[in-house]
Amino acid sequence: MRRPIVVANWKMHKTVPEARSYLRRLIELVGRDPGLDVVVLPSFTALPAAAEMLVGTPIALGAQNAHPEASGAFTGEVSVVQLTDLGVRYVVCGHSERRHLFGEDDALIGRKVQAVTAHGQVPILCVGETLDERRAGRAWEVVARQLEAGASELGDDPRGLVIAYEPVWAIGTGVAAQPADAQAMASQVRGWLRDRFGAKGDEIRVQYGGSVKPDNAREFLSLPDVDGALVGGASLDPGAFAAIAHAARR
Ligand code: PGA
């Protein structure tokens, strides 16, 4: 059975003091043995403080992005090596805001996924179609292309890979996908993972993301092919995020 995984994507929110008070509360709410993987993705600026606070807790630290090269002349970028040094375990690759607002393409995202696994960390590869693509009946074609490119450098070993299916039109809009549509896509993703990685594909966790909140979390987290959630807006409040984590328990 796949262990559920819920991830709090803070995006560009929270100062260091705000991150500290959030984490103090979340640590209390999550307890010692949540029975699932709970991951927090602060901004780069709050990572060192968060790393310190999370030692000895069941909450893992992740980053929202990373550069695939280990070091070099890449002004403004942060490498997987630098993140690993801070205790980061998970790195999001190809979030739709990176793809659409910052022009990241499939090839770059594939290199990021490869760099994260090469350093023994877990990539969370985000995939998802826009509303126009869905209306044109092209949702699966787009997601399949993103999976293909994202996993293109992994050979036949996916290691800890996590996939987050996030329809672009559901992110930050308050309008979540229909659970049946999320299940249909997650099941297609699972089929693809089996074809690509054989039996190891069955161990890969597939999350749903896009306007997940405490009051709809269970609808998504009880779907047979959905193993967790990537949460943006609702994750900014520790009580709301802990409620979503609770709903993911099996
Ligand atoms: P949202 O964001 O929960 O605010 O829709 C999800 C995400 O961007 O990962």
mmCIF file of C-alpha atoms and ligand atoms in Angstrom:
data_model
loop_
_atom_site.group_PDB
_atom_site.id
_atom_site.type_symbol
_atom_site.label_atom_id
_atom_site.label_comp_id
_atom_site.label_asym_id
_atom_site.label_seq_id
_atom_site.Cartn_x
_atom_site.Cartn_y
_atom_site.Cartn_z
ATOM 1 C CA MET A 1 0.000 0.000 0.000
ATOM 2 C CA ARG A 2 1.289 3.470 -0.850
ATOM 3 C CA ARG A 3 1.814 5.816 2.096
ATOM 4 C CA PRO A 4 -0.206 9.007 1.669
ATOM 5 C CA ILE A 5 1.712 12.275 1.244
ATOM 6 C CA VAL A 6 0.401 15.777 1.839
ATOM 7 C CA VAL A 7 2.495 18.789 0.898
ATOM 8 C CA ALA A 8 2.103 22.443 1.952
ATOM 9 C CA ASN A 9 3.238 24.749 -0.859
ATOM 10 C CA TRP A 10 3.576 28.177 0.746
ATOM 11 C CA LYS A 11 4.634 29.795 -2.538
ATOM 12 C CA MET A 12 5.950 33.359 -1.960
ATOM 13 C CA HIS A 13 4.418 33.736 1.505
ATOM 14 C CA LYS A 14 5.683 34.061 5.082
ATOM 15 C CA THR A 15 8.642 35.815 6.649
ATOM 16 C CA VAL A 16 10.994 33.848 8.905
ATOM 17 C CA PRO A 17 9.118 34.761 12.134
ATOM 18 C CA GLU A 18 5.827 33.819 10.461
ATOM 19 C CA ALA A 19 7.305 30.518 9.326
ATOM 20 C CA ARG A 20 8.458 29.786 12.867
ATOM 21 C CA SER A 21 5.096 30.418 14.477
ATOM 22 C CA TYR A 22 3.321 28.368 11.768
ATOM 23 C CA LEU A 23 5.644 25.418 12.291
ATOM 24 C CA ARG A 24 5.340 25.534 16.082
ATOM 25 C CA ARG A 25 1.589 25.115 15.656
ATOM 26 C CA LEU A 26 1.811 22.487 12.907
ATOM 27 C CA ILE A 27 4.221 20.334 14.924
ATOM 28 C CA GLU A 28 1.678 20.310 17.779
ATOM 29 C CA LEU A 29 -1.248 19.504 15.495
ATOM 30 C CA VAL A 30 0.485 16.747 13.538
ATOM 31 C CA GLY A 31 1.742 14.913 16.619
ATOM 32 C CA ARG A 32 4.485 12.331 16.770
ATOM 33 C CA ASP A 33 3.147 9.734 14.371
ATOM 34 C CA PRO A 34 0.810 11.141 11.739
ATOM 35 C CA GLY A 35 0.778 7.838 9.791
ATOM 36 C CA LEU A 36 1.549 9.592 6.508
ATOM 37 C CA ASP A 37 4.226 11.809 4.971
ATOM 38 C CA VAL A 38 3.743 15.491 5.806
ATOM 39 C CA VAL A 39 5.948 17.920 3.885
ATOM 40 C CA VAL A 40 6.285 21.705 4.084
ATOM 41 C CA LEU A 41 7.714 23.842 1.257
ATOM 42 C CA PRO A 42 8.740 27.256 2.653
ATOM 43 C CA SER A 43 10.366 30.001 0.594
ATOM 44 C CA PHE A 44 14.140 29.624 0.287
ATOM 45 C CA THR A 45 14.618 32.369 2.912
ATOM 46 C CA ALA A 46 12.798 30.357 5.605
ATOM 47 C CA LEU A 47 14.422 26.992 4.865
ATOM 48 C CA PRO A 48 17.268 27.201 7.432
ATOM 49 C CA ALA A 49 14.916 28.187 10.284
ATOM 50 C CA ALA A 50 12.418 25.523 9.240
ATOM 51 C CA ALA A 51 15.132 22.861 8.988
ATOM 52 C CA GLU A 52 16.203 23.605 12.550
ATOM 53 C CA MET A 53 12.661 23.417 13.896
ATOM 54 C CA LEU A 54 11.747 20.201 12.101
ATOM 55 C CA VAL A 55 14.638 18.100 13.431
ATOM 56 C CA GLY A 56 13.168 15.212 15.424
ATOM 57 C CA THR A 57 9.622 15.812 14.112
ATOM 58 C CA PRO A 58 7.776 13.677 11.535
ATOM 59 C CA ILE A 59 7.428 16.712 9.213
ATOM 60 C CA ALA A 60 9.799 16.772 6.251
ATOM 61 C CA LEU A 61 11.236 19.787 4.509
ATOM 62 C CA GLY A 62 10.934 20.488 0.813
ATOM 63 C CA ALA A 63 11.778 23.246 -1.671
ATOM 64 C CA GLN A 64 9.518 24.783 -4.302
ATOM 65 C CA ASN A 65 12.145 24.751 -7.046
ATOM 66 C CA ALA A 66 15.836 24.075 -7.752
ATOM 67 C CA HIS A 67 18.364 24.523 -10.526
ATOM 68 C CA PRO A 68 19.638 21.285 -12.097
ATOM 69 C CA GLU A 69 23.328 22.268 -12.097
ATOM 70 C CA ALA A 70 25.304 21.710 -8.882
ATOM 71 C CA SER A 71 26.895 25.177 -9.011
ATOM 72 C CA GLY A 72 27.819 27.875 -11.500
ATOM 73 C CA ALA A 73 27.018 31.282 -12.918
ATOM 74 C CA PHE A 74 23.223 31.184 -12.521
ATOM 75 C CA THR A 75 22.330 34.438 -10.772
ATOM 76 C CA GLY A 76 19.332 34.134 -8.504
ATOM 77 C CA GLU A 77 19.148 30.334 -8.642
ATOM 78 C CA VAL A 78 19.588 27.699 -5.911
ATOM 79 C CA SER A 79 21.000 24.223 -6.588
ATOM 80 C CA VAL A 80 19.900 20.816 -5.324
ATOM 81 C CA VAL A 81 23.317 20.482 -3.654
ATOM 82 C CA GLN A 82 22.710 23.665 -1.657
ATOM 83 C CA LEU A 83 19.226 22.473 -0.689
ATOM 84 C CA THR A 84 20.427 19.022 0.329
ATOM 85 C CA ASP A 85 22.954 20.716 2.582
ATOM 86 C CA LEU A 86 20.049 22.368 4.434
ATOM 87 C CA GLY A 87 18.189 19.107 5.014
ATOM 88 C CA VAL A 88 15.707 19.429 2.160
ATOM 89 C CA ARG A 89 14.230 16.005 1.183
ATOM 90 C CA TYR A 90 11.681 16.940 -1.492
ATOM 91 C CA VAL A 91 11.900 19.320 -4.447
ATOM 92 C CA VAL A 92 8.962 20.394 -6.604
ATOM 93 C CA CYS A 93 9.794 20.243 -10.314
ATOM 94 C CA GLY A 94 7.664 21.929 -12.960
ATOM 95 C CA HIS A 95 4.953 23.566 -10.875
ATOM 96 C CA SER A 96 2.484 25.173 -13.286
ATOM 97 C CA GLU A 97 3.475 28.650 -12.040
ATOM 98 C CA ARG A 98 7.079 27.861 -13.018
ATOM 99 C CA ARG A 99 5.937 26.557 -16.404
ATOM 100 C CA HIS A 100 3.492 29.362 -17.208
ATOM 101 C CA LEU A 101 4.860 32.459 -15.422
ATOM 102 C CA PHE A 102 8.574 31.719 -15.726
ATOM 103 C CA GLY A 103 8.668 29.850 -19.014
ATOM 104 C CA GLU A 104 10.126 26.558 -17.786
ATOM 105 C CA ASP A 105 9.959 23.961 -20.527
ATOM 106 C CA ASP A 106 9.656 20.174 -20.419
ATOM 107 C CA ALA A 107 13.358 19.607 -21.107
ATOM 108 C CA LEU A 108 14.487 21.797 -18.193
ATOM 109 C CA ILE A 109 11.989 20.094 -15.882
ATOM 110 C CA GLY A 110 13.319 16.667 -16.906
ATOM 111 C CA ARG A 111 16.816 17.825 -15.951
ATOM 112 C CA LYS A 112 15.558 19.056 -12.587
ATOM 113 C CA VAL A 113 13.893 15.706 -11.828
ATOM 114 C CA GLN A 114 17.111 13.928 -12.744
ATOM 115 C CA ALA A 115 19.264 16.247 -10.598
ATOM 116 C CA VAL A 116 16.994 15.807 -7.572
ATOM 117 C CA THR A 117 17.078 11.989 -7.768
ATOM 118 C CA ALA A 118 20.819 11.999 -8.464
ATOM 119 C CA HIS A 119 21.291 13.691 -5.089
ATOM 120 C CA GLY A 120 19.128 11.133 -3.317
ATOM 121 C CA GLN A 121 16.176 13.475 -2.829
ATOM 122 C CA VAL A 122 12.558 13.111 -3.916
ATOM 123 C CA PRO A 123 11.224 15.041 -6.918
ATOM 124 C CA ILE A 124 7.551 16.020 -6.934
ATOM 125 C CA LEU A 125 6.855 16.292 -10.654
ATOM 126 C CA CYS A 126 3.840 18.517 -11.361
ATOM 127 C CA VAL A 127 1.736 17.875 -14.439
ATOM 128 C CA GLY A 128 -1.599 19.281 -15.566
ATOM 129 C CA GLU A 129 -3.550 20.739 -18.455
ATOM 130 C CA THR A 130 -4.975 24.246 -18.953
ATOM 131 C CA LEU A 131 -8.720 24.819 -19.326
ATOM 132 C CA ASP A 132 -8.385 25.299 -23.095
ATOM 133 C CA GLU A 133 -6.494 22.025 -23.377
ATOM 134 C CA ARG A 134 -9.172 20.218 -21.345
ATOM 135 C CA ARG A 135 -11.994 21.736 -23.427
ATOM 136 C CA ALA A 136 -10.222 20.676 -26.597
ATOM 137 C CA GLY A 137 -10.109 17.085 -25.316
ATOM 138 C CA ARG A 138 -6.316 17.223 -25.073
ATOM 139 C CA ALA A 139 -5.873 16.856 -21.276
ATOM 140 C CA TRP A 140 -4.324 13.400 -21.360
ATOM 141 C CA GLU A 141 -2.124 14.206 -24.376
ATOM 142 C CA VAL A 142 -0.637 17.178 -22.450
ATOM 143 C CA VAL A 143 -0.188 15.291 -19.183
ATOM 144 C CA ALA A 144 1.395 12.318 -20.983
ATOM 145 C CA ARG A 145 3.865 14.644 -22.712
ATOM 146 C CA GLN A 146 4.789 16.250 -19.375
ATOM 147 C CA LEU A 147 5.255 12.819 -17.751
ATOM 148 C CA GLU A 148 7.375 11.583 -20.658
ATOM 149 C CA ALA A 149 9.674 14.607 -20.541
ATOM 150 C CA GLY A 150 9.749 14.842 -16.749
ATOM 151 C CA ALA A 151 10.826 11.218 -16.384
ATOM 152 C CA SER A 152 12.982 11.134 -19.527
ATOM 153 C CA GLU A 153 16.307 11.114 -17.674
ATOM 154 C CA LEU A 154 15.342 8.576 -15.002
ATOM 155 C CA GLY A 155 16.180 5.346 -16.833
ATOM 156 C CA ASP A 156 14.126 2.486 -15.430
ATOM 157 C CA ASP A 157 14.491 3.455 -11.772
ATOM 158 C CA PRO A 158 11.969 6.035 -10.527
ATOM 159 C CA ARG A 159 13.409 5.960 -6.967
ATOM 160 C CA GLY A 160 11.086 7.997 -4.736
ATOM 161 C CA LEU A 161 9.399 9.968 -7.554
ATOM 162 C CA VAL A 162 6.061 11.586 -6.637
ATOM 163 C CA ILE A 163 3.646 12.899 -9.288
ATOM 164 C CA ALA A 164 1.298 15.813 -8.566
ATOM 165 C CA TYR A 165 -1.606 16.084 -10.981
ATOM 166 C CA GLU A 166 -2.676 19.727 -10.839
ATOM 167 C CA PRO A 167 -5.100 20.963 -13.496
ATOM 168 C CA VAL A 168 -3.924 24.539 -14.127
ATOM 169 C CA TRP A 169 -7.452 25.960 -14.031
ATOM 170 C CA ALA A 170 -7.995 24.597 -10.494
ATOM 171 C CA ILE A 171 -4.870 26.138 -8.955
ATOM 172 C CA GLY A 172 -5.572 29.098 -6.697
ATOM 173 C CA THR A 173 -9.044 29.594 -8.183
ATOM 174 C CA GLY A 174 -11.168 28.018 -5.455
ATOM 175 C CA VAL A 175 -12.654 25.763 -8.152
ATOM 176 C CA ALA A 176 -11.362 22.243 -7.630
ATOM 177 C CA ALA A 177 -11.655 19.510 -10.261
ATOM 178 C CA GLN A 178 -14.551 17.091 -10.021
ATOM 179 C CA PRO A 179 -13.339 14.126 -7.951
ATOM 180 C CA ALA A 180 -14.375 11.770 -10.787
ATOM 181 C CA ASP A 181 -12.175 13.719 -13.243
ATOM 182 C CA ALA A 182 -9.260 13.700 -10.786
ATOM 183 C CA GLN A 183 -9.656 9.930 -10.353
ATOM 184 C CA ALA A 184 -9.864 9.385 -14.138
ATOM 185 C CA MET A 185 -6.627 11.325 -14.692
ATOM 186 C CA ALA A 186 -4.836 9.742 -11.705
ATOM 187 C CA SER A 187 -5.745 6.315 -13.042
ATOM 188 C CA GLN A 188 -4.361 7.189 -16.496
ATOM 189 C CA VAL A 189 -1.187 8.484 -14.835
ATOM 190 C CA ARG A 190 -0.915 5.212 -12.910
ATOM 191 C CA GLY A 191 -1.299 3.210 -16.125
ATOM 192 C CA TRP A 192 1.463 5.278 -17.703
ATOM 193 C CA LEU A 193 3.728 4.752 -14.666
ATOM 194 C CA ARG A 194 3.194 0.979 -14.894
ATOM 195 C CA ASP A 195 4.045 0.944 -18.592
ATOM 196 C CA ARG A 196 7.106 3.109 -17.982
ATOM 197 C CA PHE A 197 8.492 1.554 -14.786
ATOM 198 C CA GLY A 198 6.823 -1.866 -14.527
ATOM 199 C CA ALA A 199 6.051 -3.047 -10.983
ATOM 200 C CA LYS A 200 8.018 -0.093 -9.541
ATOM 201 C CA GLY A 201 5.441 2.199 -11.156
ATOM 202 C CA ASP A 202 2.857 0.926 -8.669
ATOM 203 C CA GLU A 203 4.878 2.306 -5.768
ATOM 204 C CA ILE A 204 4.881 5.862 -7.146
ATOM 205 C CA ARG A 205 2.503 8.167 -5.337
ATOM 206 C CA VAL A 206 0.128 10.355 -7.339
ATOM 207 C CA GLN A 207 -1.223 13.474 -5.647
ATOM 208 C CA TYR A 208 -4.076 15.736 -6.648
ATOM 209 C CA GLY A 209 -3.602 19.504 -6.335
ATOM 210 C CA GLY A 210 -5.799 22.500 -7.106
ATOM 211 C CA SER A 211 -8.038 24.232 -4.520
ATOM 212 C CA VAL A 212 -7.849 21.410 -1.969
ATOM 213 C CA LYS A 213 -9.382 22.595 1.318
ATOM 214 C CA PRO A 214 -10.370 20.966 4.591
ATOM 215 C CA ASP A 215 -13.970 20.617 3.410
ATOM 216 C CA ASN A 216 -13.216 18.871 0.098
ATOM 217 C CA ALA A 217 -10.009 17.035 1.043
ATOM 218 C CA ARG A 218 -11.627 13.728 1.879
ATOM 219 C CA GLU A 219 -13.394 13.573 -1.509
ATOM 220 C CA PHE A 220 -9.999 13.594 -3.214
ATOM 221 C CA LEU A 221 -7.980 11.667 -0.675
ATOM 222 C CA SER A 222 -10.367 8.726 -0.681
ATOM 223 C CA LEU A 223 -10.034 8.208 -4.458
ATOM 224 C CA PRO A 224 -8.361 4.861 -5.251
ATOM 225 C CA ASP A 225 -5.562 6.319 -7.407
ATOM 226 C CA VAL A 226 -4.947 9.516 -5.412
ATOM 227 C CA ASP A 227 -2.320 9.120 -2.692
ATOM 228 C CA GLY A 228 -2.215 12.624 -1.300
ATOM 229 C CA ALA A 229 -2.536 16.334 -1.991
ATOM 230 C CA LEU A 230 -0.361 19.277 -2.979
ATOM 231 C CA VAL A 231 -1.960 22.224 -1.208
ATOM 232 C CA GLY A 232 -1.361 25.927 -1.866
ATOM 233 C CA GLY A 233 -3.770 28.503 -0.418
ATOM 234 C CA ALA A 234 -5.260 26.309 2.318
ATOM 235 C CA SER A 235 -1.796 25.251 3.477
ATOM 236 C CA LEU A 236 -0.998 28.788 4.695
ATOM 237 C CA ASP A 237 -3.001 28.145 7.846
ATOM 238 C CA PRO A 238 -1.576 25.367 10.032
ATOM 239 C CA GLY A 239 -5.027 24.348 11.293
ATOM 240 C CA ALA A 240 -6.414 23.976 7.775
ATOM 241 C CA PHE A 241 -3.350 22.093 6.553
ATOM 242 C CA ALA A 242 -3.403 19.746 9.560
ATOM 243 C CA ALA A 243 -7.104 19.033 8.861
ATOM 244 C CA ILE A 244 -6.212 18.084 5.272
ATOM 245 C CA ALA A 245 -3.395 15.838 6.535
ATOM 246 C CA HIS A 246 -5.860 14.206 8.892
ATOM 247 C CA ALA A 247 -8.233 13.515 5.984
ATOM 248 C CA ALA A 248 -5.416 11.708 4.145
ATOM 249 C CA ARG A 249 -4.963 9.077 6.852
ATOM 250 C CA ARG A 250 -5.929 5.612 5.712
HETATM 251 P P1 PGA B 1 -4.021 25.890 -4.453
HETATM 252 O O1 PGA B 1 -2.555 25.660 -5.061
HETATM 253 O O2 PGA B 1 -4.243 24.828 -3.397
HETATM 254 O O3 PGA B 1 -4.001 27.271 -3.894
HETATM 255 O O4 PGA B 1 -4.983 25.738 -5.583
HETATM 256 C C1 PGA B 1 -2.092 24.369 -5.344
HETATM 257 C C2 PGA B 1 -0.686 24.453 -5.886
HETATM 258 O O5 PGA B 1 -0.337 25.422 -6.554
HETATM 259 O O6 PGA B 1 0.115 23.539 -5.667
#
